[in-house]
Amino acid sequence: MSKKPLRIGLVGYGFMGRTHSNAYRQVDHFFDVPYQPELKAVCGRDRAKVAAFAERWGYESAETDWHKLVDRKDIDVIDIASPNDTHAEIAIAAAQAGKTVLCEKPLGRNLQESRAMVEAAERAGVANMVWYNYRRVPAVTLAKQLVEEGRCGRVFHYRAKFLQDWTISAKVPMDGQGLWRLNADVAGSGVTGDLLAHCIDTAIWLNGPISEVTAATETFVKERESTLTGEKREVKIDDASAFLARFANGSLATFEATRYALGHKALYTLELNGENASIAWDLHDLHRLQYFEYSDDGRLRGWRSIHITEGEHPYMKQWWVPGLQIGYEHTFIHQVADLLQGLAENKMRGPSFRDALATEGVVDAVLESARTGQWVKCKA
Ligand SMILES: NC(=O)c1ccc[n+]([C@@H]2O[C@H](COP(=O)([O-])OP(=O)(O)OC[C@H]3O[C@@H](n4cnc5c(N)ncnc54)[C@H](O)[C@@H]3O)[C@@H](O)[C@H]2O)c1
């Protein structure tokens, strides 16, 4: 039986444009999905580059103005994979045009933009989702199942880090492909909105709402050359960010992100310590979940390093055979599989725009606390 098409319009053909395109192309090879994604159009500002991307990935057409993409009647989904300063405007227009809206994280550059996005999507009643893809690493999804089964008992601690080292040199410029992250006007914030947003999303998903935070941030390199103007500009992003947090369930947490941890490329680690069990995970070893359970026979009690490749592990029966692992790109394929299932059942899987707003509330509180030196209550 032929599947219903789901016609995709993608904005942005950089890093995330590739991960999303790969997911749309792969999903039905591995998952029994109710829709067939159709790559209708990709949008970018450079005509030659966007045309080359369309050809490589099999998009039927290319646009150079996102307004045209949103206006097209032959497109069902607007997928925003462009820098943060474009998210709110495109998402709001797409919602008003009645499209399903998918948006890369963070939602907006700040709480105000993010709230407007949630309001537009909910007022229009359109399906929406945010690409917090780490929820769909099978090991992390398994961690969620273990927490929901109550195996950890009362949770005392949560801790997460996201460490990189690519901006240590003051010669790294700002603006342009990838480097827009160093310009606060485009990115909104530095590592808090870029890296910690991932940690906060997973933390809320696993351990519930975060009530209050106290934070410190630092900007180590104060000036960088702009690739657009060749001039030096003041750096206004947070290069590093660390905060203490209290969750609504009474647990205490620490979070840290930086792009100055020499030797670390994308070290996202998380750990949850409960009264009965502890769970730990590490992006550099993403196909393993570390698990410690106190009820184990005392002589054999210790950390289990579970290789997440069995058919009973989340998403894994769709892939290879036990023992063979999957990687980063699969998290996006899982997200598309869940999106298609959610659309067919009219029961969208998270994270929705509203779910992502909770993360923005924490990001906003972290930045405010770093400015004021006070504990700040999180509000979305
Ligand atoms: N989920 C994740 O793990 C993850 C990882 C990386 C980036 N991101 C997010 O994805 C988004 C894109 O990041 P990236 O790393 O792919 O950036 P990138 O710089 O690699 O690519 C951005 C793309 O957007 C295009 N673009 C810029 N302005 C545009 C406009 N006005 N109209 C159309 N296209 C425009 C650029 O030409 C480029 O193709 C950001 O919001 C970022 O925070 C998420």
Short mmCIF file of N, CA and C in Angstrom, two decimals, residues 66-150:
data_model
loop_
_atom_site.label_atom_id
_atom_site.label_comp_id
_atom_site.label_asym_id
_atom_site.label_seq_id
_atom_site.Cartn_x
_atom_site.Cartn_y
_atom_site.Cartn_z
N TRP A 66 12.90 32.40 2.63
CA TRP A 66 12.04 31.48 3.40
C TRP A 66 10.57 31.87 3.32
N HIS A 67 10.25 33.16 3.06
CA HIS A 67 8.84 33.57 2.94
C HIS A 67 8.16 32.78 1.80
N LYS A 68 8.91 32.58 0.72
CA LYS A 68 8.37 31.85 -0.43
C LYS A 68 8.12 30.39 -0.05
N LEU A 69 9.03 29.85 0.72
CA LEU A 69 8.88 28.46 1.16
C LEU A 69 7.61 28.31 1.99
N VAL A 70 7.42 29.24 2.92
CA VAL A 70 6.26 29.19 3.82
C VAL A 70 4.96 29.36 3.03
N ASP A 71 5.01 30.17 1.97
CA ASP A 71 3.80 30.44 1.16
C ASP A 71 3.42 29.27 0.25
N ARG A 72 4.33 28.36 0.03
CA ARG A 72 4.05 27.30 -0.94
C ARG A 72 2.95 26.35 -0.47
N LYS A 73 2.03 26.08 -1.38
CA LYS A 73 0.88 25.23 -1.03
C LYS A 73 1.24 23.75 -1.10
N ASP A 74 2.37 23.44 -1.74
CA ASP A 74 2.73 22.02 -1.89
C ASP A 74 3.68 21.56 -0.78
N ILE A 75 3.68 22.29 0.35
CA ILE A 75 4.55 21.92 1.47
C ILE A 75 3.72 21.78 2.74
N ASP A 76 3.92 20.66 3.47
CA ASP A 76 3.17 20.41 4.70
C ASP A 76 3.95 20.81 5.95
N VAL A 77 5.27 20.64 5.88
CA VAL A 77 6.11 20.82 7.08
C VAL A 77 7.18 21.86 6.80
N ILE A 78 7.31 22.85 7.69
CA ILE A 78 8.45 23.76 7.62
C ILE A 78 9.41 23.33 8.72
N ASP A 79 10.62 22.99 8.31
CA ASP A 79 11.63 22.49 9.23
C ASP A 79 12.75 23.54 9.32
N ILE A 80 12.90 24.14 10.49
CA ILE A 80 13.84 25.27 10.65
C ILE A 80 15.18 24.78 11.20
N ALA A 81 16.19 24.79 10.34
CA ALA A 81 17.53 24.35 10.72
C ALA A 81 18.54 25.45 10.40
N SER A 82 18.10 26.68 10.63
CA SER A 82 18.95 27.86 10.39
C SER A 82 19.30 28.47 11.76
N PRO A 83 20.20 29.47 11.77
CA PRO A 83 20.65 30.02 13.07
C PRO A 83 19.51 30.59 13.91
N ASN A 84 19.79 30.76 15.19
CA ASN A 84 18.75 31.07 16.19
C ASN A 84 17.98 32.36 15.91
N ASP A 85 18.62 33.35 15.27
CA ASP A 85 17.92 34.63 15.05
C ASP A 85 16.81 34.51 14.00
N THR A 86 16.75 33.38 13.30
CA THR A 86 15.70 33.20 12.29
C THR A 86 14.51 32.39 12.83
N HIS A 87 14.68 31.72 13.97
CA HIS A 87 13.68 30.75 14.42
C HIS A 87 12.30 31.35 14.63
N ALA A 88 12.23 32.45 15.40
CA ALA A 88 10.92 32.97 15.80
C ALA A 88 10.12 33.44 14.58
N GLU A 89 10.76 34.25 13.76
CA GLU A 89 10.04 34.82 12.61
C GLU A 89 9.52 33.72 11.68
N ILE A 90 10.36 32.76 11.38
CA ILE A 90 9.96 31.70 10.44
C ILE A 90 8.90 30.80 11.09
N ALA A 91 9.10 30.45 12.35
CA ALA A 91 8.15 29.53 13.02
C ALA A 91 6.77 30.18 13.13
N ILE A 92 6.73 31.45 13.45
CA ILE A 92 5.44 32.13 13.62
C ILE A 92 4.73 32.21 12.26
N ALA A 93 5.47 32.57 11.22
CA ALA A 93 4.86 32.65 9.88
C ALA A 93 4.38 31.28 9.41
N ALA A 94 5.17 30.25 9.69
CA ALA A 94 4.80 28.89 9.27
C ALA A 94 3.55 28.42 10.00
N ALA A 95 3.47 28.72 11.29
CA ALA A 95 2.28 28.33 12.07
C ALA A 95 1.05 29.06 11.52
N GLN A 96 1.22 30.34 11.25
CA GLN A 96 0.08 31.11 10.72
C GLN A 96 -0.36 30.59 9.35
N ALA A 97 0.58 30.00 8.61
CA ALA A 97 0.24 29.43 7.30
C ALA A 97 -0.32 28.01 7.44
N GLY A 98 -0.45 27.54 8.68
CA GLY A 98 -1.08 26.23 8.93
C GLY A 98 -0.16 25.04 8.72
N LYS A 99 1.15 25.30 8.68
CA LYS A 99 2.10 24.19 8.47
C LYS A 99 2.43 23.49 9.79
N THR A 100 2.80 22.23 9.71
CA THR A 100 3.48 21.58 10.83
C THR A 100 4.83 22.26 10.95
N VAL A 101 5.24 22.63 12.18
CA VAL A 101 6.50 23.36 12.34
C VAL A 101 7.48 22.56 13.20
N LEU A 102 8.64 22.32 12.62
CA LEU A 102 9.73 21.68 13.37
C LEU A 102 10.81 22.73 13.52
N CYS A 103 11.38 22.83 14.71
CA CYS A 103 12.38 23.88 14.92
C CYS A 103 13.59 23.31 15.64
N GLU A 104 14.75 23.72 15.19
CA GLU A 104 15.97 23.36 15.91
C GLU A 104 15.99 24.10 17.24
N LYS A 105 16.75 23.56 18.17
CA LYS A 105 16.91 24.20 19.47
C LYS A 105 17.97 25.28 19.38
N PRO A 106 18.03 26.26 20.26
CA PRO A 106 16.97 26.58 21.22
C PRO A 106 15.78 27.16 20.47
N LEU A 107 14.64 27.25 21.16
CA LEU A 107 13.44 27.72 20.48
C LEU A 107 13.71 29.12 19.90
N GLY A 108 13.81 30.13 20.75
CA GLY A 108 14.13 31.48 20.29
C GLY A 108 15.44 31.93 20.89
N ARG A 109 15.81 33.20 20.65
CA ARG A 109 17.05 33.72 21.23
C ARG A 109 16.88 34.08 22.70
N ASN A 110 15.61 34.26 23.10
CA ASN A 110 15.32 34.64 24.48
C ASN A 110 13.90 34.19 24.81
N LEU A 111 13.51 34.43 26.07
CA LEU A 111 12.21 33.94 26.54
C LEU A 111 11.06 34.60 25.78
N GLN A 112 11.24 35.89 25.47
CA GLN A 112 10.17 36.61 24.76
C GLN A 112 9.89 36.01 23.39
N GLU A 113 10.95 35.77 22.62
CA GLU A 113 10.77 35.15 21.30
C GLU A 113 10.18 33.75 21.43
N SER A 114 10.65 33.02 22.42
CA SER A 114 10.20 31.63 22.60
C SER A 114 8.72 31.60 22.96
N ARG A 115 8.30 32.51 23.83
CA ARG A 115 6.87 32.55 24.22
C ARG A 115 6.00 32.86 23.00
N ALA A 116 6.47 33.80 22.17
CA ALA A 116 5.69 34.17 20.97
C ALA A 116 5.56 32.97 20.03
N MET A 117 6.59 32.16 19.96
CA MET A 117 6.55 30.97 19.10
C MET A 117 5.54 29.95 19.61
N VAL A 118 5.54 29.73 20.93
CA VAL A 118 4.59 28.78 21.52
C VAL A 118 3.17 29.27 21.29
N GLU A 119 2.97 30.56 21.53
CA GLU A 119 1.64 31.14 21.38
C GLU A 119 1.14 31.00 19.94
N ALA A 120 2.01 31.28 18.97
CA ALA A 120 1.61 31.20 17.55
C ALA A 120 1.26 29.76 17.17
N ALA A 121 2.07 28.82 17.62
CA ALA A 121 1.83 27.41 17.26
C ALA A 121 0.53 26.92 17.91
N GLU A 122 0.32 27.30 19.16
CA GLU A 122 -0.88 26.82 19.86
C GLU A 122 -2.13 27.51 19.34
N ARG A 123 -2.02 28.80 19.05
CA ARG A 123 -3.19 29.52 18.51
C ARG A 123 -3.59 28.94 17.15
N ALA A 124 -2.60 28.62 16.32
CA ALA A 124 -2.90 28.07 14.99
C ALA A 124 -3.29 26.59 15.08
N GLY A 125 -3.00 25.96 16.22
CA GLY A 125 -3.34 24.54 16.40
C GLY A 125 -2.53 23.62 15.49
N VAL A 126 -1.30 24.02 15.17
CA VAL A 126 -0.49 23.18 14.27
C VAL A 126 0.43 22.26 15.08
N ALA A 127 0.71 21.10 14.51
CA ALA A 127 1.64 20.17 15.16
C ALA A 127 3.02 20.83 15.20
N ASN A 128 3.74 20.61 16.29
CA ASN A 128 5.06 21.24 16.41
C ASN A 128 6.00 20.37 17.23
N MET A 129 7.28 20.53 16.98
CA MET A 129 8.29 19.70 17.65
C MET A 129 9.63 20.44 17.63
N VAL A 130 10.45 20.21 18.63
CA VAL A 130 11.79 20.82 18.70
C VAL A 130 12.82 19.68 18.69
N TRP A 131 13.92 19.94 17.98
CA TRP A 131 14.91 18.86 17.75
C TRP A 131 15.87 18.70 18.93
N TYR A 132 15.35 18.42 20.11
CA TYR A 132 16.24 18.03 21.22
C TYR A 132 16.51 16.54 21.04
N ASN A 133 17.44 16.25 20.16
CA ASN A 133 17.61 14.88 19.66
C ASN A 133 18.21 13.91 20.67
N TYR A 134 18.87 14.45 21.73
CA TYR A 134 19.52 13.52 22.66
C TYR A 134 18.51 12.67 23.43
N ARG A 135 17.24 13.12 23.49
CA ARG A 135 16.21 12.27 24.11
C ARG A 135 16.11 10.93 23.40
N ARG A 136 16.52 10.92 22.13
CA ARG A 136 16.31 9.72 21.31
C ARG A 136 17.58 8.93 21.04
N VAL A 137 18.61 9.18 21.87
CA VAL A 137 19.72 8.22 21.94
C VAL A 137 19.14 7.02 22.70
N PRO A 138 19.18 5.80 22.14
CA PRO A 138 18.55 4.67 22.83
C PRO A 138 18.94 4.54 24.30
N ALA A 139 20.21 4.80 24.64
CA ALA A 139 20.63 4.68 26.05
C ALA A 139 19.91 5.72 26.92
N VAL A 140 19.69 6.91 26.38
CA VAL A 140 19.02 7.96 27.16
C VAL A 140 17.53 7.64 27.28
N THR A 141 16.95 7.10 26.20
CA THR A 141 15.54 6.69 26.26
C THR A 141 15.37 5.57 27.29
N LEU A 142 16.36 4.67 27.34
CA LEU A 142 16.30 3.60 28.34
C LEU A 142 16.39 4.20 29.75
N ALA A 143 17.24 5.20 29.93
CA ALA A 143 17.34 5.86 31.24
C ALA A 143 15.97 6.41 31.64
N LYS A 144 15.28 7.00 30.69
CA LYS A 144 13.93 7.54 30.96
C LYS A 144 12.99 6.41 31.41
N GLN A 145 13.07 5.26 30.73
CA GLN A 145 12.20 4.14 31.10
C GLN A 145 12.52 3.66 32.52
N LEU A 146 13.81 3.59 32.86
CA LEU A 146 14.21 3.11 34.19
C LEU A 146 13.71 4.05 35.28
N VAL A 147 13.80 5.37 35.00
CA VAL A 147 13.31 6.36 35.98
C VAL A 147 11.80 6.22 36.12
N GLU A 148 11.10 6.08 34.99
CA GLU A 148 9.63 5.99 35.04
C GLU A 148 9.16 4.72 35.74
N GLU A 149 9.97 3.66 35.65
CA GLU A 149 9.61 2.42 36.35
C GLU A 149 9.84 2.55 37.85
N GLY A 150 10.40 3.68 38.29
CA GLY A 150 10.61 3.92 39.72
C GLY A 150 11.83 3.20 40.28
#
